[in-house]
PDB file of N, CA and C and ligand atoms in Angstrom:
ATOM      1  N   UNK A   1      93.463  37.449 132.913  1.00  0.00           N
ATOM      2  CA  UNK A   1      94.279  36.280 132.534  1.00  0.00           C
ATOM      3  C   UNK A   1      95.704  36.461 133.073  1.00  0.00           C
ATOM      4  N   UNK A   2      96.242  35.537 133.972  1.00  0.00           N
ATOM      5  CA  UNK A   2      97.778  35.507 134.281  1.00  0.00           C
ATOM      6  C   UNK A   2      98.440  34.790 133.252  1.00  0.00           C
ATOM      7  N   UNK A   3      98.269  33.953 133.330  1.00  0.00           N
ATOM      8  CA  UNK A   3      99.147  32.748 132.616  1.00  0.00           C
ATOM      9  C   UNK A   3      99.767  33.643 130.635  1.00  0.00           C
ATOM     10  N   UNK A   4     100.792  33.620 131.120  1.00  0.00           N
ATOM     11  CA  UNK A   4     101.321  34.418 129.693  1.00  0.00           C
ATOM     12  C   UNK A   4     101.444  33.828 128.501  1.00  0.00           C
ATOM     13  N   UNK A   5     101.243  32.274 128.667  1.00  0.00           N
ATOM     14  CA  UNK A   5     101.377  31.460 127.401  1.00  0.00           C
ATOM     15  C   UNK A   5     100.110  31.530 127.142  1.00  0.00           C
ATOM     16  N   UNK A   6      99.118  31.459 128.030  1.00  0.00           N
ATOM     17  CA  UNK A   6      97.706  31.672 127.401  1.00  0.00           C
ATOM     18  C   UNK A   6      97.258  32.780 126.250  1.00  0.00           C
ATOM     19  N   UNK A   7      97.598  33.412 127.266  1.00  0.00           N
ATOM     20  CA  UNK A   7      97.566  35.011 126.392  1.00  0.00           C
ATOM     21  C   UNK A   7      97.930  34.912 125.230  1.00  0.00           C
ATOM     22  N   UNK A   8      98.921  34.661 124.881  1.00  0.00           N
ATOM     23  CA  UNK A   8      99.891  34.225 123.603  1.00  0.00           C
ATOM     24  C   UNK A   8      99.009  33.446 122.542  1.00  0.00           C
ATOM     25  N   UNK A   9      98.342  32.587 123.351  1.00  0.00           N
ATOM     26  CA  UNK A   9      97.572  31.149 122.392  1.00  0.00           C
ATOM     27  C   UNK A   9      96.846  31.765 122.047  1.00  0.00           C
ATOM     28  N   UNK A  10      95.872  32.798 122.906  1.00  0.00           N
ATOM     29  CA  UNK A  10      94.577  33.397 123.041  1.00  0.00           C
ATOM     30  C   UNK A  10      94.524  34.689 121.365  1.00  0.00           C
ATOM     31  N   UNK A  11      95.727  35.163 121.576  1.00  0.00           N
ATOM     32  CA  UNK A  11      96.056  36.229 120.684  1.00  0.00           C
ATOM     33  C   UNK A  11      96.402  35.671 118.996  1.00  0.00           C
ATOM     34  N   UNK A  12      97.048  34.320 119.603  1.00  0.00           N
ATOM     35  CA  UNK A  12      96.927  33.687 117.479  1.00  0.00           C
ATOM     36  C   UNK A  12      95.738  33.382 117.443  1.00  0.00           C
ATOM     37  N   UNK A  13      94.832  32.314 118.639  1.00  0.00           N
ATOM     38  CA  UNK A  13      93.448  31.878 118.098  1.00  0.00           C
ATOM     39  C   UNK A  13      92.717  33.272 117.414  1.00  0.00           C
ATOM     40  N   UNK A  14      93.435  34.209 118.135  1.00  0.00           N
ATOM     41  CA  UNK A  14      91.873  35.317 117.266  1.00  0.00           C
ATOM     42  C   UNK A  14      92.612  35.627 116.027  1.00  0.00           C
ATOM     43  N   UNK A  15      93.800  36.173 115.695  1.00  0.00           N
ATOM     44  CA  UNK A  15      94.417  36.047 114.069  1.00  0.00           C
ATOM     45  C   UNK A  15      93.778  35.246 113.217  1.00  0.00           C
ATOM     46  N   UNK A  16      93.783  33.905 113.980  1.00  0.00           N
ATOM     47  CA  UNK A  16      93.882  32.569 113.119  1.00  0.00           C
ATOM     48  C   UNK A  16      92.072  32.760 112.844  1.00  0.00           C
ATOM     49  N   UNK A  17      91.515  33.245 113.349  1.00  0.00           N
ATOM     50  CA  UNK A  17      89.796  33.180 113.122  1.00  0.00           C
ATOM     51  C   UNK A  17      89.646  34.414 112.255  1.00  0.00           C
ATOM     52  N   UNK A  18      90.371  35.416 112.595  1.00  0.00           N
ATOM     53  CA  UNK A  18      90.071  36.571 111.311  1.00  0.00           C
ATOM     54  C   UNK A  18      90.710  36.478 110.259  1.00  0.00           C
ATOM     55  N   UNK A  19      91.686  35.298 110.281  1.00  0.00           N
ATOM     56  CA  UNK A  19      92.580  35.166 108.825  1.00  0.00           C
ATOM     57  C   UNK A  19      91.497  34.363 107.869  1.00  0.00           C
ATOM     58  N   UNK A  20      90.886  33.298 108.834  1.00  0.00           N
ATOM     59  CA  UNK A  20      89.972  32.299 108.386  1.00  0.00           C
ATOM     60  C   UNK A  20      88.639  32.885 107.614  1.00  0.00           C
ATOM     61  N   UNK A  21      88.037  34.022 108.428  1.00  0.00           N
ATOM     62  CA  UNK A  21      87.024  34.520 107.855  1.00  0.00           C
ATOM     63  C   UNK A  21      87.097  35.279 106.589  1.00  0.00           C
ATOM     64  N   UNK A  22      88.541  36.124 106.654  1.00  0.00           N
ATOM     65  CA  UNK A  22      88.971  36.754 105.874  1.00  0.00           C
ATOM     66  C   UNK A  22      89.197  35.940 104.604  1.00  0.00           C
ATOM     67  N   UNK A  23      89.685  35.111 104.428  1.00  0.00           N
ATOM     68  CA  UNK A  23      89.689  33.829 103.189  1.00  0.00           C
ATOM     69  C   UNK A  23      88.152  33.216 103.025  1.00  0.00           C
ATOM     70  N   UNK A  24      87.326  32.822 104.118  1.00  0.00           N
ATOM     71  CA  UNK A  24      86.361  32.127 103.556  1.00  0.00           C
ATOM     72  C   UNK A  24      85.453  33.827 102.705  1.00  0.00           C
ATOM     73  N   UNK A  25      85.218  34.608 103.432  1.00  0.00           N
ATOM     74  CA  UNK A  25      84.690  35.842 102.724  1.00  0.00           C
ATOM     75  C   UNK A  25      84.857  36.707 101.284  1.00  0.00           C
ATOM     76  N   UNK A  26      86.226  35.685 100.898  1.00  0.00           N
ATOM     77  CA  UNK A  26      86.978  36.361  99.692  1.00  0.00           C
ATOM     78  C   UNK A  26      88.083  37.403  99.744  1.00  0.00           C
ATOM     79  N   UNK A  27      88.511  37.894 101.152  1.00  0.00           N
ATOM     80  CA  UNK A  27      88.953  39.120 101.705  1.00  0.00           C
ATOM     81  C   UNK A  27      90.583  38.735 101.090  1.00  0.00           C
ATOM     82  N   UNK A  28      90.820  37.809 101.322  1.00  0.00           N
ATOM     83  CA  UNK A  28      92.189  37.195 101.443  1.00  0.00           C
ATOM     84  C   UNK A  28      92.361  35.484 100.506  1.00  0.00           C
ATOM     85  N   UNK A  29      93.242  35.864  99.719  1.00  0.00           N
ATOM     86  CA  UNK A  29      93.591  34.516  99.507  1.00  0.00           C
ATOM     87  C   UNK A  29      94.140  33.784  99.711  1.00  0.00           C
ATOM     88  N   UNK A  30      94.514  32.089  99.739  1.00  0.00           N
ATOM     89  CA  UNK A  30      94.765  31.159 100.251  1.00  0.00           C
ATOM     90  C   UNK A  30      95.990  31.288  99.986  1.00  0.00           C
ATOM     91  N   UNK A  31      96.953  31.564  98.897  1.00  0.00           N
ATOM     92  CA  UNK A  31      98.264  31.856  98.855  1.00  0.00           C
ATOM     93  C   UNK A  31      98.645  32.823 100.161  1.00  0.00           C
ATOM     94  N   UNK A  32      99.934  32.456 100.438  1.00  0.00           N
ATOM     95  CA  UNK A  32     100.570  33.005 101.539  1.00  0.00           C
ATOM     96  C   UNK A  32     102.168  33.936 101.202  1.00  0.00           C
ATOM     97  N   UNK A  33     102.119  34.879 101.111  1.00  0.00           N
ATOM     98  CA  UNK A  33     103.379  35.063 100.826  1.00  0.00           C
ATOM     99  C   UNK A  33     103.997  36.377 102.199  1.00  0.00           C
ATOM    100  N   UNK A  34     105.024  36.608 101.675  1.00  0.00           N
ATOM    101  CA  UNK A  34     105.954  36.986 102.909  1.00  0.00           C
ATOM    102  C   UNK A  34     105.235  38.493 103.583  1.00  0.00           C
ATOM    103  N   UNK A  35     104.646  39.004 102.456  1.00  0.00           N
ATOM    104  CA  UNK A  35     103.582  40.031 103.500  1.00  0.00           C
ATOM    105  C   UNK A  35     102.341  39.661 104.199  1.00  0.00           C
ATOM    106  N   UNK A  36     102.071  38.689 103.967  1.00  0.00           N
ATOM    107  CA  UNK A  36     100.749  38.128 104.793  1.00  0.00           C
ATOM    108  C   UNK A  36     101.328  37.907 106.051  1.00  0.00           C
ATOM    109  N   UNK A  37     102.926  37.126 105.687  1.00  0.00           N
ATOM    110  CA  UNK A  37     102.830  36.662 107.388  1.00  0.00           C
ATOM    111  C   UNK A  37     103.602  37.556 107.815  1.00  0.00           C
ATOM    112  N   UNK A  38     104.276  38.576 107.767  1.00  0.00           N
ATOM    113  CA  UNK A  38     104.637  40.056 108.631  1.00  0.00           C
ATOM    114  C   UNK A  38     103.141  40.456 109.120  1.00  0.00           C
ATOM    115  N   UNK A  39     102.190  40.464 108.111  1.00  0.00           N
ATOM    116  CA  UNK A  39     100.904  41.103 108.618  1.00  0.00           C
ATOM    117  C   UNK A  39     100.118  40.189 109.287  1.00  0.00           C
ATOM    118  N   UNK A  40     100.330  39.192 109.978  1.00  0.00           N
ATOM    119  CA  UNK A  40      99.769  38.520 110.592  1.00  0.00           C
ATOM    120  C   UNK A  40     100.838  38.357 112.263  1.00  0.00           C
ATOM    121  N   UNK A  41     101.952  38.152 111.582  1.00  0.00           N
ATOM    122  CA  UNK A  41     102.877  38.321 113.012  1.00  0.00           C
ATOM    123  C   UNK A  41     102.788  39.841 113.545  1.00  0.00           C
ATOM    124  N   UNK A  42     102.655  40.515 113.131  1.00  0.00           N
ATOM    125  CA  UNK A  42     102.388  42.119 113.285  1.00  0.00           C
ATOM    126  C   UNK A  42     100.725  42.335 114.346  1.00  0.00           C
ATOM    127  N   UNK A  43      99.701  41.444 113.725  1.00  0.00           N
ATOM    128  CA  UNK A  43      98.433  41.869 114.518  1.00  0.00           C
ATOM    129  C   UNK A  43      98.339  40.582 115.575  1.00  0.00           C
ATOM    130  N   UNK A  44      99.784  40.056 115.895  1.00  0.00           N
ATOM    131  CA  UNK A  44      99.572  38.746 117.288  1.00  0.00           C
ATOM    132  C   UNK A  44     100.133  39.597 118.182  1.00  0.00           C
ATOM    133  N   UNK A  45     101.142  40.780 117.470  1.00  0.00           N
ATOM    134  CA  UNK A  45     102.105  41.498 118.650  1.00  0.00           C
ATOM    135  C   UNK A  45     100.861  42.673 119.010  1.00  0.00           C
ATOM    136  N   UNK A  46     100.094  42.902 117.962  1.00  0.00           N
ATOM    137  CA  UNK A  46      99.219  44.436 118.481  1.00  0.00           C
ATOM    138  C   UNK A  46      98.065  43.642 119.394  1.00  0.00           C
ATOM    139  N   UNK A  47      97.843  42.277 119.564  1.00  0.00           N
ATOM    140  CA  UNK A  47      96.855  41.986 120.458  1.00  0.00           C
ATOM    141  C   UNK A  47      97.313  41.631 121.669  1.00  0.00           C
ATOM    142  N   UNK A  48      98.827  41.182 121.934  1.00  0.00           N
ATOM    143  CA  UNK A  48      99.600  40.999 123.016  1.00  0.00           C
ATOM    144  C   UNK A  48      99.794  42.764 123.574  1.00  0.00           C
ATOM    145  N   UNK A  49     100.437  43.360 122.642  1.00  0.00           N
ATOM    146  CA  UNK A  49     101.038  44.668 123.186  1.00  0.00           C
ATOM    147  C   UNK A  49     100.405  45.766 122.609  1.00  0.00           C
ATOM    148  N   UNK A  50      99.448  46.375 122.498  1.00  0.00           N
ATOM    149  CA  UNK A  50      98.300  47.227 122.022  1.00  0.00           C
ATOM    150  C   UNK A  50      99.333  48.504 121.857  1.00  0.00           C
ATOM    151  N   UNK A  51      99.040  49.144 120.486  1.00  0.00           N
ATOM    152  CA  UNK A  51      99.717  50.179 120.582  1.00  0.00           C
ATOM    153  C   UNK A  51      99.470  51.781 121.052  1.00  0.00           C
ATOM    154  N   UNK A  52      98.321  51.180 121.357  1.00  0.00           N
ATOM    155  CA  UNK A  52      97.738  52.146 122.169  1.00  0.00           C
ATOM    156  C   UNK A  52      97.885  51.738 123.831  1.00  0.00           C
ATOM    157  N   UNK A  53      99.193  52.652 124.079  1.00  0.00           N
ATOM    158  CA  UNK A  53      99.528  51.980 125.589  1.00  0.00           C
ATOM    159  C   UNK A  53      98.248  52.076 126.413  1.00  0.00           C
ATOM    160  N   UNK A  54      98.441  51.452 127.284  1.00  0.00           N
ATOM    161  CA  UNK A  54      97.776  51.889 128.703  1.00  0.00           C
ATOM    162  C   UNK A  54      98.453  51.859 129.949  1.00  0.00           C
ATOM    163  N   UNK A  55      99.792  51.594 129.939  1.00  0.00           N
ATOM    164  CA  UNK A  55     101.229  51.817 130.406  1.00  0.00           C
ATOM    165  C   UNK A  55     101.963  53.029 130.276  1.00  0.00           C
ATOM    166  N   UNK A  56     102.300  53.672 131.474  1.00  0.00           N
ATOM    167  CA  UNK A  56     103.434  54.496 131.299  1.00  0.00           C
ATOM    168  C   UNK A  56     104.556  54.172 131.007  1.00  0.00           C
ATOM    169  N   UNK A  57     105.527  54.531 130.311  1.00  0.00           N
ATOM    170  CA  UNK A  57     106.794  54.166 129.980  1.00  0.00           C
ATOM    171  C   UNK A  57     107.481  54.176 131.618  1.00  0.00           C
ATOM    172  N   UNK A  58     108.256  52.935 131.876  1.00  0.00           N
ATOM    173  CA  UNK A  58     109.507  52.834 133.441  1.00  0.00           C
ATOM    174  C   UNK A  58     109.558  53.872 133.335  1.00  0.00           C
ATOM    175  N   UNK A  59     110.345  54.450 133.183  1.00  0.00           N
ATOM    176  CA  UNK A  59     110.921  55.763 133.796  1.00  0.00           C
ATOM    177  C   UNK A  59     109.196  56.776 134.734  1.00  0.00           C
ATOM    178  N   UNK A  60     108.278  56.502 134.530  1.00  0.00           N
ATOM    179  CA  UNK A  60     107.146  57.653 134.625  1.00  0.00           C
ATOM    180  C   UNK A  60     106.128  56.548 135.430  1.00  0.00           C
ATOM    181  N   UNK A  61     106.976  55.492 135.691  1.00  0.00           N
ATOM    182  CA  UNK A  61     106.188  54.561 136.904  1.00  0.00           C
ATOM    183  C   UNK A  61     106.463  55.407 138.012  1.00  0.00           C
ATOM    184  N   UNK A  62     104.846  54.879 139.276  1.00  0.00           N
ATOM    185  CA  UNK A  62     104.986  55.117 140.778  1.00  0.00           C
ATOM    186  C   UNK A  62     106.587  55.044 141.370  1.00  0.00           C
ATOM    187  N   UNK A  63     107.087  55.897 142.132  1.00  0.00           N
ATOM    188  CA  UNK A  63     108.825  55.405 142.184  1.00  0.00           C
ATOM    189  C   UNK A  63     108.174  54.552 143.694  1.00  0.00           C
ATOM    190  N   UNK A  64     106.680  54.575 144.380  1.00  0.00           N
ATOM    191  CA  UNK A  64     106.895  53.640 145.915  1.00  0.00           C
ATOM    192  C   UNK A  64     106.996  52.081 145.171  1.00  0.00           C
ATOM    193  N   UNK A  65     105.557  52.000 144.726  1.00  0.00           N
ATOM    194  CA  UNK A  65     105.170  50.846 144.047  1.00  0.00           C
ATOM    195  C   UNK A  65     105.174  50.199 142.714  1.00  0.00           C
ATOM    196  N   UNK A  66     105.722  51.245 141.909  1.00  0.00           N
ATOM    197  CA  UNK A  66     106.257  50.414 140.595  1.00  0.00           C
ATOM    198  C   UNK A  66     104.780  50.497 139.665  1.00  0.00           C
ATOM    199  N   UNK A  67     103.383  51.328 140.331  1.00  0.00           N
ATOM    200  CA  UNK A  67     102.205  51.158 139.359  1.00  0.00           C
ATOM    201  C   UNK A  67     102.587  51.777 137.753  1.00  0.00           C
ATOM    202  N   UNK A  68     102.267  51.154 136.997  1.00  0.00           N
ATOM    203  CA  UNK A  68     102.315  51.873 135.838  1.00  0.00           C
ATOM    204  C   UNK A  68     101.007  52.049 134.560  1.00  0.00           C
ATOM    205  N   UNK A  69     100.341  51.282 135.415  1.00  0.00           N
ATOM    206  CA  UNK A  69      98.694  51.727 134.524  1.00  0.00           C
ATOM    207  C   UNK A  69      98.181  53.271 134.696  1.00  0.00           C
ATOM    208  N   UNK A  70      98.277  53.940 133.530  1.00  0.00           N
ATOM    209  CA  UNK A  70      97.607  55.052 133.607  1.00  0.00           C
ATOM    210  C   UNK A  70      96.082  55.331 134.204  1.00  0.00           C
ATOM    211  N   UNK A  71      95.179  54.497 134.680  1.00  0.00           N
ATOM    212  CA  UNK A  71      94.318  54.510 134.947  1.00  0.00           C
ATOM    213  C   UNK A  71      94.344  55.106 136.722  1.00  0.00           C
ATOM    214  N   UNK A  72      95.681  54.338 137.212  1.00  0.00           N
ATOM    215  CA  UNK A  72      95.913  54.772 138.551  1.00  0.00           C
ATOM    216  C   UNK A  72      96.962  55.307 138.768  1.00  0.00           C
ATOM    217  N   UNK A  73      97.366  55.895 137.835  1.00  0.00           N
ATOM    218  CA  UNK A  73      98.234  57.448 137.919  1.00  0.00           C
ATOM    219  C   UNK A  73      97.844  58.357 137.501  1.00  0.00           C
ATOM    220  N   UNK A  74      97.306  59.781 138.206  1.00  0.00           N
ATOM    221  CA  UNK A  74      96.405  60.723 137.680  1.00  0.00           C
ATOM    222  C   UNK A  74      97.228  62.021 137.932  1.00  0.00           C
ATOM    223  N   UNK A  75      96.745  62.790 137.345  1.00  0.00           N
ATOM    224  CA  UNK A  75      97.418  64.040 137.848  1.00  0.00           C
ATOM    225  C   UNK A  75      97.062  64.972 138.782  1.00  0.00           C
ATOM    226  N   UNK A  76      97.095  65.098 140.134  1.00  0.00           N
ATOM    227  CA  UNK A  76      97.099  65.679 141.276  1.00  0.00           C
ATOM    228  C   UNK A  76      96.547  67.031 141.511  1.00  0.00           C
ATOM    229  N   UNK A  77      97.661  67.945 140.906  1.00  0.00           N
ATOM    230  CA  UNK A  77      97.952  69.339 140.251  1.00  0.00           C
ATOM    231  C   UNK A  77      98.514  69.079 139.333  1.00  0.00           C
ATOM    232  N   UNK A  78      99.281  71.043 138.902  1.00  0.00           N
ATOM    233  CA  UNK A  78     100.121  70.689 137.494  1.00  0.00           C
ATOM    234  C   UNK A  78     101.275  69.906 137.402  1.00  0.00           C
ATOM    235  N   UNK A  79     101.488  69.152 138.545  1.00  0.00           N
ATOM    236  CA  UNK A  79     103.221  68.446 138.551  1.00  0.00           C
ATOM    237  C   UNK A  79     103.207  67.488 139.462  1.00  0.00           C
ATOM    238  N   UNK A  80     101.907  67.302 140.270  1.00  0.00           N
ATOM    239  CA  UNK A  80     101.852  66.302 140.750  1.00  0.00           C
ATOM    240  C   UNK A  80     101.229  64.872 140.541  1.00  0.00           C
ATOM    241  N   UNK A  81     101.582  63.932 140.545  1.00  0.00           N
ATOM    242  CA  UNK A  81     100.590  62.800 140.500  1.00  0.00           C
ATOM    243  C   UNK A  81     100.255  61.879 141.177  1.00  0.00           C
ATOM    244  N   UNK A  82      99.056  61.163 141.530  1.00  0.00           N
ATOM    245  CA  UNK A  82      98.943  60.211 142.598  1.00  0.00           C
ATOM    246  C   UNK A  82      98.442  59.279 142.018  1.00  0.00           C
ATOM    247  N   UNK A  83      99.501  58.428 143.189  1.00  0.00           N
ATOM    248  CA  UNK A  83      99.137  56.837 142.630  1.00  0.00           C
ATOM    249  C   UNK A  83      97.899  56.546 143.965  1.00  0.00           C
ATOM    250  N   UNK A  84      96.762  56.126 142.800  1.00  0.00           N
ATOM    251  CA  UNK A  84      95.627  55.182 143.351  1.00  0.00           C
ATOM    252  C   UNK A  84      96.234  53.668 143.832  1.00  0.00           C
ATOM    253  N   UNK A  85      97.336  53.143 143.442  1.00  0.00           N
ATOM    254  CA  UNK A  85      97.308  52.059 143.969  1.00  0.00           C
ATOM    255  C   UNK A  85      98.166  51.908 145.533  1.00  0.00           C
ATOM    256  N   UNK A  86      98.761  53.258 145.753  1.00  0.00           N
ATOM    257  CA  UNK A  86      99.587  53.048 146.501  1.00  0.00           C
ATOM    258  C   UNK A  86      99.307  54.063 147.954  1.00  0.00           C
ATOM    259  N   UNK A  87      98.614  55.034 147.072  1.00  0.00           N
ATOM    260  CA  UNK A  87      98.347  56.335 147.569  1.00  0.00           C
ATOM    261  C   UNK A  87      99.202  57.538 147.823  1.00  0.00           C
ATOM    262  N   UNK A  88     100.589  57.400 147.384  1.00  0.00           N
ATOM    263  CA  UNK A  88     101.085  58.384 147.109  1.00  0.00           C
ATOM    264  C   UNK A  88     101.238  59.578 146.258  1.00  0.00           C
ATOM    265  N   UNK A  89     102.181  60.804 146.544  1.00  0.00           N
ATOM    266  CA  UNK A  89     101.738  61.427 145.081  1.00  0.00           C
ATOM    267  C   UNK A  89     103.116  61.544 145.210  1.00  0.00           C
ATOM    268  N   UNK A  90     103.498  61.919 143.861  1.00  0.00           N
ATOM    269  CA  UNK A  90     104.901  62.329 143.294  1.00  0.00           C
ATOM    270  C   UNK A  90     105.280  63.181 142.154  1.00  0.00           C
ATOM    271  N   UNK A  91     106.205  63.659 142.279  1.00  0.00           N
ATOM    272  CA  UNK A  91     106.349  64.771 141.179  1.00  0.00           C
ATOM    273  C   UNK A  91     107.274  64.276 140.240  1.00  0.00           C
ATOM    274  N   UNK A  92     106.940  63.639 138.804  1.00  0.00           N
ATOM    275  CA  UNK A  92     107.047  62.792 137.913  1.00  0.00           C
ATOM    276  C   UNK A  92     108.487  63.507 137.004  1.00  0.00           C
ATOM    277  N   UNK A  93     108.373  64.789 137.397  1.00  0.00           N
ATOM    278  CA  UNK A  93     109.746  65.771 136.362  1.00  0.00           C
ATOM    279  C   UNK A  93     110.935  65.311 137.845  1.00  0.00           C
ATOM    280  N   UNK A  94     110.744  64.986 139.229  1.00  0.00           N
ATOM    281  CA  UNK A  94     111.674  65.371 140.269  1.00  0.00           C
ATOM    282  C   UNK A  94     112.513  63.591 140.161  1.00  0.00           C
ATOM    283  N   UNK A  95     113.319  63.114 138.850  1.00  0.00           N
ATOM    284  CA  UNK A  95     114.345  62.098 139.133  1.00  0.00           C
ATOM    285  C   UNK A  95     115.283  62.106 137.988  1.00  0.00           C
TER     286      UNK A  95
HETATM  287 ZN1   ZN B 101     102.229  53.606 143.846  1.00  0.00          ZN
END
């Protein structure tokens, strides 16, 4: 998915379906008060931004190409790493 407003829509529709089930099931009741909706604005940000990265933090991005998915930054040797997307390797302690 590109489109970032999608994403966005995509991430309340699924809240909004587990809040739903969660009330029709008995899980949750129909009253709403100020911890429901922290805990509901809370699991739109963990489906947008998973807190389980799969991102390196900037600083520990590719310095050619800017990759920062851990999937295509691997570790080389003990200090080196190569980027699959770019094909370089770099030494991630050397900036
Ligand atoms: Zn790269």
């Amino acid at each position: 998915m590109t489109n970032p407003e999608l994403k966005v829509a995509d991430a309340i529709r699924e809240v909004t379906v587990a809040m739903q089930k969660a009330i029709a099931d008995g899980y949750r009741s129909r009253m709403i008060d100020a911890d429901d909706l922290v805990e509901v604005l809370l699991a739109i940000a963990d489906r947008l931004d998973p807190p389980v990265a799969e991102s390196v933090a900037p600083e520990f991005a590719c310095p050619e190409c800017g990759e920062r998915h851990i999937d295509h930054l691997v570790w080389e040797t003990d200090d080196l790493i190569r980027c699959s997307a770019c094909g370089i390797t770099f030494d991630p302690a050397a900036r």
